[in-house]
Structure formats: structure tokens, C-alpha cells
Amino acid sequence: MEKKNIDWSNLGFAYQQTDKRFVANYKNGVWDEGELISDANITISECAGVFQYAQTCFEGLKAYTTQDGRIVTFRPDLNAKRMEDSCKRLEMPVFPKERFVDAVIKTVEANEAYVPPYGSGATLYIRPFMYGSSAVIGVSPADEYQFRIFTTPVGPYFKGGVKPLTIKVSDFDRAAPHGTGHIKAGLNYAMSLHAIVTAHKEGYDENMYLDAATRTYVEETGGANFLFVTKDNKVVTPKSDSILPSITRRSLMVVAKDYLGLEVEERPVALEEVKDFAECGLCGTAAVISPVGKIVDHGKEIVFPSGMTQMGPTTQKLYDTLTGIQMGRIEAPEGWIQVIK
């Protein structure tokens, strides 16, 4: 298929409408067969559950053109499982994992012309989401739901190269113990908007959220998990029931252990020990790893030895290895790469 006439090298990380999207509806206790449609607009009741009580969740993954010309996506089964967990927590019907993966494949195939070429630095972002579509005025789950997937071509997260971030320890709480921090619910992101806008106004790139119970342990940022490297080259990530289980972070831990031969730990990380780490990064779908150069805790600065000009050496190896796996330059563990075409 002939590619769209897009300046791939100058794409930003923003929405651009593509030709097709997948839509399936849940009614009377069952999902319909679903279909690919051209209309990007949604018409639903003003009293829909999604508007009244924020009954919605979403996922995010990407399709790539590999070095040998295949179109693939990365571990979509884990996105399906995470959405299943989100749906159960929000009293929404589960869209079956096999159907989720199949819908991702069909949607990418239908928008093949928008999958950027290998080497462009761009990818096709895939956004599955679900929401309560029937009218709800009493506080209760909706009776009807819609599951959709749209795609949009996006450029590299780092325009002009990697610049380590400066982040602040936030005075806001991201998620309560036993709350919804472990799922990808829209409401989690709505409540983080004021905090990130405030951080940007103060000159910071992101927030570091602490645990809401004691405010002494590192949790995550508004949209990424933390990854630390110790001075003896051990890779450490925070552990908490209110942290979203990042697929990128879980994959990086496997890369660290099985590809780079590093010791890895997932454990509670006290804010007090952050000053002793050699490197810090934020990991997620958009950038894989965003290096952190400085953390500011109410005026007290923690500057990592890796500095403010480039990724630390271990973080760089992790980034290069995982992106190499995704792009087909390095052999992937079994089941990680879903070939689409």
C-alpha cells in the first residue's frame, strides 16, 4: 500500500485523524461483532455514564515498521490484560483479550498507509478505549458501553535529541491506597492535570508523586513509572499497589536482567534514598525512557551523576536494547512482537 504524503520526520506528538477506527458495542449483556468505520465522531446521550461519573478507561501502544519491512506492534496482549483489570475495577464489561488483539491488528491494517517508514523516528500510535454510553443519572454503572480503537501517526517523543528532565516532588497525591492508581482510568489523568500545569508554570517538566499514606515513598509521575540505577549498576523500580503496571517498565526489567546481565529489583523506594542513585528515568510507551537529570524536593536539589546533558550509560543501554527489539534489530523474547503485516 502506498504511504500517505506525510512529512514523517517533522511529525509532532499530536492527534492526526486516520481513515478507519474499530467500534464494538455492548448491549443486553453481550458485545456485538464490531466493525471498522470511517466516521471519527461519536454521538451519545448527554446523560451517558462517561459524562456523569467518568466511567471510562483506555490503553496506549504503537505500531512500527521494522528493519526488515514488517509492520508490528509490541506486547498487545499485556495492554488487553491491563484493560481487563481496568474494566473490572470500574464495573465495566471486559472486552476479551483475543478480540482486543484482533481489533488492534485490523485497525492497524486498515490504516497501513499511516504507518511511518523504518528509520523515520515516527510510529503509529494506537489508542483503545471504552466508556459507558447509556444514560445514567443515579450513581451506578451504565448498562451499555462502547469499545473503540483509533490510530494516529506521531513523531519521536524527543525532538532534537534527548534532554534530561527536571522534576519536582509534588504536594498533590496521585492515588490513594486501595484506590484506582493501578488501572488506566481516565479519572486518574483528569486529577493530574492541575498538578502538571502547576509544575510547568513553575519551570518543571514533571511531578514525582509520593505515596499518599506516608508521603515518604516514590510512586510515579502522572503518566510514567520511575526507573533508577544504583552506583553499583543495579536497576531498581518502585513497588506499590497504587502504581500503574507499565508495560514498558516491565519489559525494561527483563531487558536489564536477560540482555544486559544486570541485577534488578522491584521494591519500595524511599524518597530519602533517591539522592544515592546514579541514574533516573521515566519509562512509558511514548518515549520508552525519558532521562531525569534533577529532582527538586521543596528547594533541595538532587542532581544525578549522569548529569543534565544526556542519558546515563545504563539508561542508554536499556533504551537502545528495547528499541532495538521493537524495531527488529535485536531478537525479541518469544511473544513480545505481534506481526501485523
Coordinates of C-alpha atoms in Angstrom, one line a residue:
M1 CA 0.0 0.0 0.0
E2 CA 1.2 3.5 -0.9
K3 CA 2.1 5.6 2.1
K4 CA 0.3 8.9 2.8
N5 CA 2.1 12.0 1.7
I6 CA 3.2 13.0 5.2
D7 CA 6.4 14.7 6.3
W8 CA 7.3 11.9 8.7
S9 CA 10.5 13.5 10.0
N10 CA 8.6 16.5 11.2
L11 CA 5.6 14.9 12.9
G12 CA 4.8 16.0 16.4
F13 CA 3.2 14.0 19.2
A14 CA -0.3 15.1 18.4
Y15 CA -3.6 13.7 17.0
Q16 CA -4.0 13.4 13.2
Q17 CA -7.1 11.6 12.0
T18 CA -6.6 8.4 10.0
D19 CA -9.0 6.6 7.7
K20 CA -10.6 3.9 9.9
R21 CA -11.3 3.0 13.5
F22 CA -12.7 -0.1 15.2
V23 CA -16.0 0.1 17.1
A24 CA -17.9 -2.5 19.1
N25 CA -21.0 -2.0 21.3
Y26 CA -22.1 -3.8 24.5
K27 CA -25.8 -4.1 24.9
N28 CA -28.1 -6.5 26.7
G29 CA -25.1 -8.2 28.3
V30 CA -23.2 -9.1 25.1
W31 CA -20.7 -7.5 22.7
D32 CA -21.6 -7.2 19.1
E33 CA -19.2 -8.3 16.3
G34 CA -17.7 -4.8 15.9
E35 CA -16.7 -3.1 12.7
L36 CA -14.3 -0.7 11.1
I37 CA -15.9 2.6 10.3
S38 CA -14.8 5.9 8.7
D39 CA -16.7 8.4 11.0
A40 CA -14.4 9.7 13.7
N41 CA -17.2 11.4 15.6
I42 CA -19.3 9.9 18.4
T43 CA -22.9 10.7 19.2
I44 CA -24.3 9.6 22.6
S45 CA -26.7 10.8 25.3
E46 CA -25.9 13.9 27.3
C47 CA -26.5 11.7 30.4
A48 CA -24.1 8.9 29.3
G49 CA -22.2 7.3 32.2
V50 CA -18.9 8.6 30.8
F51 CA -20.0 12.2 31.2
Q52 CA -21.8 11.9 34.6
Y53 CA -19.5 9.5 36.5
A54 CA -16.3 9.3 34.5
Q55 CA -16.8 5.6 33.6
T56 CA -14.0 5.2 31.1
C57 CA -10.6 3.6 30.7
F58 CA -8.0 3.5 27.9
E59 CA -4.8 2.0 26.7
G60 CA -1.9 3.1 24.5
L61 CA 0.5 1.2 22.3
K62 CA 2.3 1.7 19.0
A63 CA 2.8 0.0 15.6
Y64 CA 6.3 0.1 14.0
T65 CA 7.9 -0.6 10.7
T66 CA 10.8 -2.9 11.5
Q67 CA 14.2 -3.0 9.8
D68 CA 13.1 -5.9 7.5
G69 CA 9.9 -4.0 6.5
R70 CA 7.3 -5.8 8.6
I71 CA 4.6 -3.9 10.5
V72 CA 4.5 -5.0 14.1
T73 CA 3.2 -4.0 17.5
F74 CA 4.7 -4.6 20.9
R75 CA 3.1 -6.9 23.5
P76 CA -0.6 -6.0 22.8
D77 CA -1.7 -9.0 25.0
L78 CA -0.4 -7.0 28.0
N79 CA -2.5 -4.0 27.0
A80 CA -5.5 -6.3 26.7
K81 CA -4.9 -7.7 30.2
R82 CA -4.4 -4.2 31.7
M83 CA -7.6 -3.0 30.2
E84 CA -9.4 -6.1 31.5
D85 CA -8.1 -5.1 35.0
S86 CA -9.3 -1.5 34.5
C87 CA -12.8 -2.7 33.4
K88 CA -13.2 -5.0 36.3
R89 CA -12.3 -2.2 38.8
L90 CA -14.7 0.3 37.1
E91 CA -17.6 -2.2 36.8
M92 CA -17.4 -2.2 33.0
P93 CA -17.7 -5.3 30.8
V94 CA -14.4 -6.9 29.7
F95 CA -13.6 -6.9 26.0
P96 CA -12.0 -10.3 25.5
K97 CA -8.2 -10.4 25.1
E98 CA -8.2 -12.3 21.8
R99 CA -10.8 -9.9 20.4
F100 CA -8.7 -6.9 21.7
V101 CA -5.6 -8.1 19.9
D102 CA -7.5 -8.9 16.8
A103 CA -9.1 -5.5 16.8
V104 CA -5.7 -3.8 17.1
I105 CA -4.4 -5.8 14.1
K106 CA -7.5 -5.0 12.0
T107 CA -7.3 -1.3 12.8
V108 CA -3.6 -1.0 12.0
E109 CA -4.1 -3.0 8.8
A110 CA -6.9 -0.6 7.8
N111 CA -4.6 2.4 8.4
E112 CA -1.4 0.8 6.9
A113 CA -0.8 3.9 4.8
Y114 CA -0.2 5.9 8.0
V115 CA 2.4 3.6 9.5
P116 CA 5.7 5.6 9.3
P117 CA 8.6 4.0 7.4
Y118 CA 11.5 2.5 9.2
G119 CA 14.2 5.0 10.2
S120 CA 11.9 8.0 10.3
G121 CA 11.7 8.0 14.1
A122 CA 7.9 8.1 13.8
T123 CA 5.4 5.4 14.8
L124 CA 1.6 4.8 14.6
Y125 CA 0.1 5.4 18.0
I126 CA -2.8 3.1 18.8
R127 CA -5.5 4.2 21.4
P128 CA -8.0 1.6 22.5
F129 CA -10.6 3.0 24.9
M130 CA -14.0 2.1 26.4
Y131 CA -16.7 4.2 28.0
G132 CA -20.2 4.0 29.5
S133 CA -22.6 5.0 26.7
S134 CA -26.1 4.6 28.1
A135 CA -27.9 7.3 30.2
V136 CA -27.1 7.1 34.0
I137 CA -28.5 9.6 36.5
G138 CA -28.2 7.6 39.7
V139 CA -24.7 6.7 40.8
S140 CA -24.4 3.3 39.2
P141 CA -22.6 1.6 36.3
A142 CA -24.0 2.1 32.8
D143 CA -25.9 -0.6 31.1
E144 CA -24.3 -0.1 27.6
Y145 CA -20.7 0.5 26.6
Q146 CA -18.7 1.2 23.5
F147 CA -15.1 0.0 22.8
R148 CA -13.2 1.8 20.2
I149 CA -9.7 1.9 18.7
F150 CA -8.3 4.8 16.7
T151 CA -4.8 5.4 15.4
T152 CA -2.7 8.5 14.7
P153 CA 0.9 8.8 13.3
V154 CA 3.2 10.5 15.8
G155 CA 6.8 11.7 15.7
P156 CA 9.6 10.9 18.1
Y157 CA 9.0 12.0 21.6
F158 CA 12.4 13.7 21.8
K159 CA 12.6 16.4 19.1
G160 CA 16.2 17.4 18.6
G161 CA 17.6 14.8 20.9
V162 CA 17.3 13.7 24.5
K163 CA 17.4 16.4 27.2
P164 CA 17.2 15.1 30.8
L165 CA 14.2 16.3 32.7
T166 CA 13.9 18.4 35.8
I167 CA 11.1 17.2 38.0
K168 CA 9.6 18.3 41.4
V169 CA 8.3 16.4 44.3
S170 CA 4.6 17.1 44.2
D171 CA 2.4 18.4 47.0
F172 CA -0.5 16.7 45.3
D173 CA -1.4 13.0 45.7
R174 CA -1.8 10.9 42.6
A175 CA -3.6 7.9 44.0
A176 CA -4.9 6.7 47.4
P177 CA -4.1 3.3 48.8
H178 CA -6.7 0.8 47.6
G179 CA -7.9 3.3 45.0
T180 CA -7.5 3.3 41.2
G181 CA -3.8 4.1 40.8
H182 CA -3.1 0.6 39.4
I183 CA -5.5 0.9 36.5
K184 CA -5.6 3.1 33.4
A185 CA -8.8 5.0 34.3
G186 CA -9.5 8.4 32.7
L187 CA -10.3 9.9 36.1
N188 CA -6.7 9.3 37.2
Y189 CA -5.4 11.6 34.5
A190 CA -8.1 14.2 34.9
M191 CA -7.0 14.8 38.5
S192 CA -3.3 15.0 37.5
L193 CA -3.9 17.9 35.0
H194 CA -3.8 20.7 37.6
A195 CA -0.6 19.2 39.1
I196 CA 1.2 19.0 35.8
V197 CA 0.1 22.5 34.7
T198 CA 1.3 23.9 38.0
A199 CA 4.6 22.1 37.6
H200 CA 5.1 23.5 34.1
K201 CA 4.3 27.1 35.4
E202 CA 7.0 26.6 38.0
G203 CA 9.5 25.6 35.4
Y204 CA 9.5 21.8 35.9
D205 CA 8.9 19.1 33.3
E206 CA 7.1 16.6 35.5
N207 CA 6.0 15.7 39.0
M208 CA 7.2 13.0 41.3
Y209 CA 4.3 11.7 43.3
L210 CA 4.8 10.1 46.7
D211 CA 2.6 7.5 48.4
A212 CA -0.5 9.2 49.8
A213 CA -0.4 7.3 53.1
T214 CA 3.0 8.4 54.4
R215 CA 4.5 10.7 51.7
T216 CA 7.8 9.0 52.1
Y217 CA 8.0 6.5 49.2
V218 CA 8.3 7.2 45.5
E219 CA 5.4 6.2 43.3
E220 CA 5.3 7.5 39.8
T221 CA 4.6 10.6 37.7
G222 CA 1.3 11.5 36.1
G223 CA 2.0 9.2 33.1
A224 CA 5.1 7.1 33.6
N225 CA 6.9 4.8 36.0
F226 CA 10.2 5.6 37.6
L227 CA 13.4 3.5 37.0
F228 CA 16.6 4.1 39.0
V229 CA 20.2 2.8 38.5
T230 CA 22.3 2.4 41.6
K231 CA 26.0 3.3 41.7
D232 CA 26.9 -0.4 41.5
N233 CA 24.7 -0.7 38.4
K234 CA 21.6 -2.4 39.8
V235 CA 18.3 -1.4 38.2
V236 CA 15.6 -0.6 40.7
T237 CA 11.9 0.3 40.2
P238 CA 9.4 1.3 42.9
K239 CA 6.8 -1.2 44.0
S240 CA 3.3 -0.2 45.2
D241 CA -0.3 -1.3 44.7
S242 CA -1.2 2.1 43.5
I243 CA 1.4 2.3 40.7
L244 CA 0.2 1.6 37.1
P245 CA 2.0 -1.5 35.9
S246 CA 3.8 0.0 32.9
I247 CA 4.4 -2.5 30.0
T248 CA 7.5 -0.6 29.0
R249 CA 8.8 -0.7 32.6
R250 CA 8.2 -4.5 32.9
S251 CA 9.9 -5.0 29.6
L252 CA 12.9 -3.0 30.6
M253 CA 13.4 -5.1 33.7
V254 CA 13.5 -8.2 31.5
V255 CA 16.0 -6.4 29.2
A256 CA 18.2 -5.4 32.1
K257 CA 18.3 -8.9 33.5
D258 CA 18.3 -11.2 30.5
Y259 CA 20.0 -9.0 27.8
L260 CA 22.4 -6.8 29.9
G261 CA 23.1 -9.2 32.8
L262 CA 22.2 -6.6 35.4
E263 CA 20.7 -7.3 38.8
V264 CA 17.1 -5.9 39.1
E265 CA 14.9 -5.1 42.0
E266 CA 11.2 -4.1 42.3
R267 CA 10.7 -2.8 45.8
P268 CA 9.5 0.2 47.8
V269 CA 11.9 3.1 47.2
A270 CA 12.1 5.7 49.9
L271 CA 12.4 9.3 48.8
E272 CA 15.4 9.6 51.2
E273 CA 17.5 7.1 49.2
V274 CA 16.9 8.8 45.8
K275 CA 19.9 11.0 46.3
D276 CA 22.1 7.9 46.4
F277 CA 21.2 6.7 42.9
A278 CA 23.4 7.2 39.9
E279 CA 20.7 7.5 37.2
C280 CA 17.0 8.1 37.0
G281 CA 14.5 7.7 34.1
L282 CA 10.8 7.8 33.4
C283 CA 9.5 4.9 31.4
G284 CA 6.4 4.6 29.2
T285 CA 5.1 4.0 25.7
A286 CA 5.7 7.5 24.4
A287 CA 9.4 7.8 24.9
V288 CA 10.4 4.4 26.2
I289 CA 12.8 6.1 28.7
S290 CA 12.9 9.8 29.5
P291 CA 16.1 10.6 31.4
V292 CA 15.8 12.6 34.6
G293 CA 18.7 14.9 35.4
K294 CA 17.4 16.7 38.5
I295 CA 14.7 16.3 41.2
V296 CA 13.8 19.2 43.4
D297 CA 12.3 18.5 46.8
H298 CA 10.9 21.8 48.1
G299 CA 14.1 23.7 47.3
K300 CA 16.5 20.8 47.9
E301 CA 18.1 19.7 44.6
I302 CA 19.1 16.1 43.8
V303 CA 21.3 16.2 40.7
F304 CA 22.2 12.7 39.4
P305 CA 25.8 11.9 38.4
S306 CA 24.5 11.2 34.9
G307 CA 24.0 15.0 34.5
M308 CA 21.8 17.3 32.6
T309 CA 23.1 16.8 29.0
Q310 CA 22.4 13.1 28.1
M311 CA 21.1 9.8 29.3
G312 CA 23.2 7.9 31.8
P313 CA 25.2 5.0 30.4
T314 CA 23.0 2.2 31.8
T315 CA 19.8 4.0 30.9
Q316 CA 21.1 4.4 27.3
K317 CA 21.9 0.7 27.0
L318 CA 18.4 -0.1 28.3
Y319 CA 16.8 2.3 25.8
D320 CA 18.9 1.1 22.8
T321 CA 18.2 -2.6 23.6
L322 CA 14.4 -2.2 24.0
T323 CA 14.1 0.0 20.9
G324 CA 16.3 -2.4 19.0
I325 CA 13.9 -5.3 19.9
Q326 CA 10.9 -3.2 18.9
M327 CA 12.4 -2.2 15.6
G328 CA 13.6 -5.7 14.7
R329 CA 17.3 -5.0 15.1
I330 CA 17.6 -7.3 18.1
E331 CA 15.9 -10.7 18.5
A332 CA 12.9 -10.4 20.8
P333 CA 11.8 -12.7 23.6
E334 CA 9.1 -15.1 22.5
G335 CA 5.6 -13.5 22.3
W336 CA 6.8 -9.9 22.5
I337 CA 6.3 -8.9 18.9
Q338 CA 2.9 -9.2 17.3
V339 CA 3.4 -9.2 13.5
I340 CA 0.6 -7.3 11.7
K341 CA 1.8 -7.4 8.1

